[in-house]
mmCIF file of C-alpha atoms in Angstrom:
data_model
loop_
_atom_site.group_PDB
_atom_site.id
_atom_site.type_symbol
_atom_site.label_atom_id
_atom_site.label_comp_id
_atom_site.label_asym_id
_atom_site.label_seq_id
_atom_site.Cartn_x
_atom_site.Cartn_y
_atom_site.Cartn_z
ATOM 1 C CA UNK A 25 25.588 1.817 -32.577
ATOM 2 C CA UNK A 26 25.443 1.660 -36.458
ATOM 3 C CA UNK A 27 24.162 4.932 -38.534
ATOM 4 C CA UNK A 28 20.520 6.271 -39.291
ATOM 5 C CA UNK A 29 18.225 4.479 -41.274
ATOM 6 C CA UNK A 30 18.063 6.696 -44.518
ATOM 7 C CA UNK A 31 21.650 7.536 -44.390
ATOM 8 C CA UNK A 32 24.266 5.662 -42.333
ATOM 9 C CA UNK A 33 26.750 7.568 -40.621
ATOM 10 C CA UNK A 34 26.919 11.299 -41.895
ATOM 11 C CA UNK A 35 29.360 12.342 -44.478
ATOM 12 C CA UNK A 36 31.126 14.791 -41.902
ATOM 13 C CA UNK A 37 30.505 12.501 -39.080
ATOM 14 C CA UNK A 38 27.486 12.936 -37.876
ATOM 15 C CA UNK A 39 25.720 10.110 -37.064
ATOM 16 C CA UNK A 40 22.074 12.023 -36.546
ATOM 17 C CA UNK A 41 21.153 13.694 -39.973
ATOM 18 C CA UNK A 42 20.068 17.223 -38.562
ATOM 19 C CA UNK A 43 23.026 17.772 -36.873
ATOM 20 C CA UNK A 44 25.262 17.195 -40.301
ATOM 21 C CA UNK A 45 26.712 19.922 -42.484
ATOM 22 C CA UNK A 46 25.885 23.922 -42.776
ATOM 23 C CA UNK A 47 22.474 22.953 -42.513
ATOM 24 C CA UNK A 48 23.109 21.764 -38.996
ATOM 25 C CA UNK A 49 25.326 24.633 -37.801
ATOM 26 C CA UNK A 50 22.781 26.005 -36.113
ATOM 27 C CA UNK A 51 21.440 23.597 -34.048
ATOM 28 C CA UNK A 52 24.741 22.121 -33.019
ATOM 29 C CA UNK A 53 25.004 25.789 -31.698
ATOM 30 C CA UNK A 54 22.325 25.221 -29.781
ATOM 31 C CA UNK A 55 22.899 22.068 -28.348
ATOM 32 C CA UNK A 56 26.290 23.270 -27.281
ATOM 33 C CA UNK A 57 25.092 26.334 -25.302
ATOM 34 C CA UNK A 58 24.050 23.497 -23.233
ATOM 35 C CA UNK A 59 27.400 22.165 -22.781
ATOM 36 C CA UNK A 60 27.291 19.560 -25.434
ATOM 37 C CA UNK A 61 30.562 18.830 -27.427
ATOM 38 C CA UNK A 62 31.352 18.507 -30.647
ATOM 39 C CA UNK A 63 32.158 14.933 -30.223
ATOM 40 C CA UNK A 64 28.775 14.426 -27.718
ATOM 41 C CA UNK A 65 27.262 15.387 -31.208
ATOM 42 C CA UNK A 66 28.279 13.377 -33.641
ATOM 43 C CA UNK A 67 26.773 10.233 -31.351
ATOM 44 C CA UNK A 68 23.776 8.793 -31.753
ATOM 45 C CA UNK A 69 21.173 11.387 -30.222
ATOM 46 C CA UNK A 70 18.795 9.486 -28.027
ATOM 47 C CA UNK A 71 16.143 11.133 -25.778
ATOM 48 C CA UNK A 72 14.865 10.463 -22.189
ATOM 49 C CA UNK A 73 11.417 10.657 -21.824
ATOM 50 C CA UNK A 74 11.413 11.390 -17.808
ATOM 51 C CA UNK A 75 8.144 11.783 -16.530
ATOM 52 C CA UNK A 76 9.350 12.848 -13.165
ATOM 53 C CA UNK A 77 6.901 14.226 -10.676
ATOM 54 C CA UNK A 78 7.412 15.310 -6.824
ATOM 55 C CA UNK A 79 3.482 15.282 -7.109
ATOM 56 C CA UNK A 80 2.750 12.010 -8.047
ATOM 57 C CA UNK A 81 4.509 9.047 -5.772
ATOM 58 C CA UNK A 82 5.067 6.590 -8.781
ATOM 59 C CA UNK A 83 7.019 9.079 -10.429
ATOM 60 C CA UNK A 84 9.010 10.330 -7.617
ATOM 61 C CA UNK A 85 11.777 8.026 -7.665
ATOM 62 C CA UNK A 86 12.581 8.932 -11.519
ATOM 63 C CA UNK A 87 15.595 10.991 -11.682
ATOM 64 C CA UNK A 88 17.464 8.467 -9.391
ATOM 65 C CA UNK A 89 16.743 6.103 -12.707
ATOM 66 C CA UNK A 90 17.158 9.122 -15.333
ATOM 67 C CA UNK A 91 21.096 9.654 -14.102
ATOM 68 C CA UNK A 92 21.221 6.080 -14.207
ATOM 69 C CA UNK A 93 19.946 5.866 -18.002
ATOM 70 C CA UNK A 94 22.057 8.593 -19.103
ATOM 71 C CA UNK A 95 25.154 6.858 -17.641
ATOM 72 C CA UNK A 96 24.275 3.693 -19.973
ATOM 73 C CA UNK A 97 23.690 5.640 -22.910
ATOM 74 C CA UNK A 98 26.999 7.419 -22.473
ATOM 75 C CA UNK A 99 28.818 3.914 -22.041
ATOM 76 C CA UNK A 100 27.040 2.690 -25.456
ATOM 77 C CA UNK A 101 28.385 5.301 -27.413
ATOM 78 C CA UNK A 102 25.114 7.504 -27.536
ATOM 79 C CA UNK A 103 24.826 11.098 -25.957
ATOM 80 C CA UNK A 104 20.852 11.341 -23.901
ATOM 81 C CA UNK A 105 19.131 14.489 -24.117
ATOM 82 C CA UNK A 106 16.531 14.889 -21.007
ATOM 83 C CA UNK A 107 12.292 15.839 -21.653
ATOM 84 C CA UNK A 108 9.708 15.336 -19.720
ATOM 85 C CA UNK A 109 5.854 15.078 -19.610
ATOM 86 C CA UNK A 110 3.257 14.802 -17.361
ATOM 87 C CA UNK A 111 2.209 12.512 -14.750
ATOM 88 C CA UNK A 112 -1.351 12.845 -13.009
ATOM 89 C CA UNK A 113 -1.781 10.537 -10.106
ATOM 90 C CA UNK A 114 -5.200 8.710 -10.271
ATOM 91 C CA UNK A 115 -5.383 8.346 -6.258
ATOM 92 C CA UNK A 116 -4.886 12.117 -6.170
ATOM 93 C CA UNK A 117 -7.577 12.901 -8.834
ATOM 94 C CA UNK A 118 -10.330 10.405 -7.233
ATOM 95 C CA UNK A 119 -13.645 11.264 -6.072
ATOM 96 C CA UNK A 120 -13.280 14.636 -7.666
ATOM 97 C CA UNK A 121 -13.510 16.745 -10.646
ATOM 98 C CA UNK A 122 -9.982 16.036 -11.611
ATOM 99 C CA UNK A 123 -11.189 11.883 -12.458
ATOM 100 C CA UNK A 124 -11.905 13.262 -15.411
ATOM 101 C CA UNK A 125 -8.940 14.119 -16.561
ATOM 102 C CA UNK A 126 -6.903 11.094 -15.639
ATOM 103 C CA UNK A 127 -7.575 9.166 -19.281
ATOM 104 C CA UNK A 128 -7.312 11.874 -21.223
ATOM 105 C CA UNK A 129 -4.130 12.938 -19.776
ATOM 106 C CA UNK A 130 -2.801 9.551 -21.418
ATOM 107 C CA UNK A 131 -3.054 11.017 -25.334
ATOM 108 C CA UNK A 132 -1.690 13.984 -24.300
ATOM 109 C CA UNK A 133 1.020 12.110 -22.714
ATOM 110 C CA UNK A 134 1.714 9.796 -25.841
ATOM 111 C CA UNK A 135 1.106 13.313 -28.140
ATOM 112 C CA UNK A 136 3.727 15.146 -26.161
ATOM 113 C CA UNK A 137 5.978 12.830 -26.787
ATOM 114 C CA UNK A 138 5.419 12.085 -30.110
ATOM 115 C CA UNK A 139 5.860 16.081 -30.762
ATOM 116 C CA UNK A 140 9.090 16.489 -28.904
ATOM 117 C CA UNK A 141 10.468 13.563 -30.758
ATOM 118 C CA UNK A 142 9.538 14.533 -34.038
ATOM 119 C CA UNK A 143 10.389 18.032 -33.883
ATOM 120 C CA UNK A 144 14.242 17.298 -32.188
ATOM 121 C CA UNK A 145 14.195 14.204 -34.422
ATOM 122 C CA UNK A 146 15.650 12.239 -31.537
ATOM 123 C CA UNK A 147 17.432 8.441 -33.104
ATOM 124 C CA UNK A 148 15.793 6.654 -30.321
ATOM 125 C CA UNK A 149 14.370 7.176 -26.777
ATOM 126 C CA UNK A 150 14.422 5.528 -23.303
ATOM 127 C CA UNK A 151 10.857 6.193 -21.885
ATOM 128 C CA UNK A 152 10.868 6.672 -17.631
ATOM 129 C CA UNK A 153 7.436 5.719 -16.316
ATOM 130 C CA UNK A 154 5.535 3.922 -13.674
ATOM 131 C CA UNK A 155 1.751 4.111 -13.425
ATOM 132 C CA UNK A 156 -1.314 2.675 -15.575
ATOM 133 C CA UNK A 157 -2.182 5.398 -17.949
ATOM 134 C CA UNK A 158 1.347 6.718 -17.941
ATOM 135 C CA UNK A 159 2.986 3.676 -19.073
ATOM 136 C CA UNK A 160 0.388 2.674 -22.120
ATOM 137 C CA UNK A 161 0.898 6.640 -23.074
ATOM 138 C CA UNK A 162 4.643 5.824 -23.381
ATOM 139 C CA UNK A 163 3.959 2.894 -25.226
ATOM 140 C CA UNK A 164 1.868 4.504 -27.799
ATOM 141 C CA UNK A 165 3.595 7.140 -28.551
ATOM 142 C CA UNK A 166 6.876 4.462 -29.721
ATOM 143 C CA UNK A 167 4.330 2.681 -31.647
ATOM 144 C CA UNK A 168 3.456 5.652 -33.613
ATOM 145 C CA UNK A 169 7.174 6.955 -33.901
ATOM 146 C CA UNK A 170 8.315 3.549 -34.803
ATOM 147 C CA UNK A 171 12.094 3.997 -33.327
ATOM 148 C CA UNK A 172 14.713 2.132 -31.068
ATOM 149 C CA UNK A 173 12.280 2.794 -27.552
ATOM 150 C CA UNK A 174 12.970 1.084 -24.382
ATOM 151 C CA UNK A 175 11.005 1.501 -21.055
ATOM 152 C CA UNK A 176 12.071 1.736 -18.207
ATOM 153 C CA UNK A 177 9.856 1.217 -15.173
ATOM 154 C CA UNK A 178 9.978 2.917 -11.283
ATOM 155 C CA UNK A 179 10.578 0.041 -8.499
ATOM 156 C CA UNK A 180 7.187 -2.185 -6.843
ATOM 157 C CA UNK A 181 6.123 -0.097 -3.689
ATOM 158 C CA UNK A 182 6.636 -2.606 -0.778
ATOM 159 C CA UNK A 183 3.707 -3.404 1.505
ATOM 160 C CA UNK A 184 3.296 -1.493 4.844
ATOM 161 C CA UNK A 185 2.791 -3.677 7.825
ATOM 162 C CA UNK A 186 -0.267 -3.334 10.511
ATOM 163 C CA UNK A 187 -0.528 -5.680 13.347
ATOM 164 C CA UNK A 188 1.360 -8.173 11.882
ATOM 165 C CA UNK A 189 0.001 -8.204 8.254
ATOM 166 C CA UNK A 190 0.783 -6.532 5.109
ATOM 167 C CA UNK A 191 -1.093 -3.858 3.611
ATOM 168 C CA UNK A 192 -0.973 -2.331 0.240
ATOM 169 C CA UNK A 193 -2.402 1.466 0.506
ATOM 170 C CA UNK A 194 -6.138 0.193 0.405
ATOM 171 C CA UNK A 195 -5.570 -0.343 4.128
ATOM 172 C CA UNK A 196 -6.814 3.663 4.236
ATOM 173 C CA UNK A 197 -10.026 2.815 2.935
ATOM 174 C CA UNK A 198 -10.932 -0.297 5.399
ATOM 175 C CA UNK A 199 -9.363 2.351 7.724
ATOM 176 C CA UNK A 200 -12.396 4.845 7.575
ATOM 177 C CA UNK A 201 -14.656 2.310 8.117
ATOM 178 C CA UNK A 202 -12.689 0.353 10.888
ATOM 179 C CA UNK A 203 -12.929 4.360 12.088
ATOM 180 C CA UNK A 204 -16.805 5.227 11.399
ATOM 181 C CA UNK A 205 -17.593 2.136 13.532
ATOM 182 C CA UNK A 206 -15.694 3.349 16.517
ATOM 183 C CA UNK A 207 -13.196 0.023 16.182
ATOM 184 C CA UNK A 208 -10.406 2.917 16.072
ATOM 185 C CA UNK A 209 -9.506 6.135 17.482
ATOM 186 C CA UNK A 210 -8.582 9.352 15.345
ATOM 187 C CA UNK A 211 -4.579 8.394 16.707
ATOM 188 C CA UNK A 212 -4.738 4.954 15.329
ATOM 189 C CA UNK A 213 -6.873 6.044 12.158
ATOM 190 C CA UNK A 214 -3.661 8.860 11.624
ATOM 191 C CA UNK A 215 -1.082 6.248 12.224
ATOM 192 C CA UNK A 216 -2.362 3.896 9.472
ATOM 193 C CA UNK A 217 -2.443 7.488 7.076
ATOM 194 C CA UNK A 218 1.197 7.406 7.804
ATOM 195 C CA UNK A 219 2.674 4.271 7.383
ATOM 196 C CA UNK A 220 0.081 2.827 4.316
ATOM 197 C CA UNK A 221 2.470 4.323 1.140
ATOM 198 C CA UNK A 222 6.191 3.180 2.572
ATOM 199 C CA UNK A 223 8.110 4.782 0.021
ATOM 200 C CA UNK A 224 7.908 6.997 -3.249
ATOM 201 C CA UNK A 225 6.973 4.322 -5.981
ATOM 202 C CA UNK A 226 3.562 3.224 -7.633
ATOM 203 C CA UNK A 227 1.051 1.786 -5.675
ATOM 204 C CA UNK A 228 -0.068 -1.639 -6.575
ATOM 205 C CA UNK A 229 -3.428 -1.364 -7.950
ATOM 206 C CA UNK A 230 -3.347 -0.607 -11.555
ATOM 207 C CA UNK A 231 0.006 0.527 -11.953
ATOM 208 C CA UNK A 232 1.769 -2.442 -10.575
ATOM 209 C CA UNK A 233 0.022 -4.937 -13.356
ATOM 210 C CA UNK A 234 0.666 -2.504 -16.117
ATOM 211 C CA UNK A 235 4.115 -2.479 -15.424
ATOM 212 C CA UNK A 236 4.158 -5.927 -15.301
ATOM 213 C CA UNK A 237 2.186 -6.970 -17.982
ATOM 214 C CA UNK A 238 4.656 -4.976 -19.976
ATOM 215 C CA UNK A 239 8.089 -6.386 -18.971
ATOM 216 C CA UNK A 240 6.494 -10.125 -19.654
ATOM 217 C CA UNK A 241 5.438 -8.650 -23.224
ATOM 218 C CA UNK A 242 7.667 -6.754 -24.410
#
């Protein structure tokens, strides 16, 4: 990795600006209450947006990934430091109050970032996100900052399977009607709860063509 934009590689070695001289004393103290070196520091600083949830199933999988990411960013010479932001599920927040929420959680999303990034003045950042208003958030918020950004996407959910076909989670909504017209008991109607979202990853309404609308884009 070469040096900063405005400067190059710091006069005492410090390849991030903020972290150079006197003047960065202080919050190379800080960083190293953390555990962070002195030669950690003089890398290339770059940030991982996780937006890990145990609330929301697209985001589940993401610290597998964020351990993963950090590993890279080690081997290329760069030292990752770890944020997060939210993640509302829009399944979760359906057919109540909390709908309205769901877009407006994506500019606080892209804000968040944008403020933790500016304020640390990160050199680049790996963004960690899965579903449809996360994933535009994340991409927003590198427009704005205009910095090295990758993203970095949970895995597809896989289909469940029902009688010999596959299902994608929508099979819970032809479920209660398949139910209200007695073509199911309450046993059946629970089975298909529990097998319709096979693993902790983003279902494939919106989430799964944002995702890949942006790896055939970007």
């Amino acid at each position: 990795m070469s040096g900063c934009k405005s400067c190059g590689t710091c006069g005492d070695g410090h390849f991030n600006p903020v972290l150079s001289g006197d003047d960065g004393a202080l919050k190379r103290a800080l960083y190293k209450s953390m555990g962070h070196t002195d030669e950690q520091l003089r890398r290339p600083v770059i940030a991982v947006v996780n937006s890990y949830t145990n609330a929301t199933a697209g985001h589940a999988d993401l610290n597998d990934l964020t351990a993963e990411v950090l590993k890279g960013i080690d081997e290329a010479g760069g030292v990752g430091m770890v944020f997060g932001t939210i993640a509302p599920c829009d399944g979760i927040a359906e057919g109540h109050l909390g709908m309205r929420y769901i877009l407006a959680a994506r500019e606080v999303i892209t804000s968040s970032i944008e403020v933790m990034m500016r304020a640390h003045r990160f050199d680049g950042m790996v963004l960690l996100g899965s579903c449809d208003k996360i994933v535009p958030a994340m991409l927003m918020a590198a427009a704005r900052l205009d910095i090295p950004a990758i993203l970095v996407n949970g895995g597809p959910m896989y289909p469940a399977e029902y009688h010999g076909k596959h299902w994608d989670g929508n099979i819970v909504t032809e479920a209660i009607g398949w139910k209200k017209r007695g073509e199911i008991d309450e046993a059946e109607f629970r089975h298909i709860e529990d097998i319709a979202e096979p693993g902790p990853v983003p279902a494939p309404c919106m989430a799964r063509p944002i995702r890949c609308a942006v790896s055939q884009r970007c």
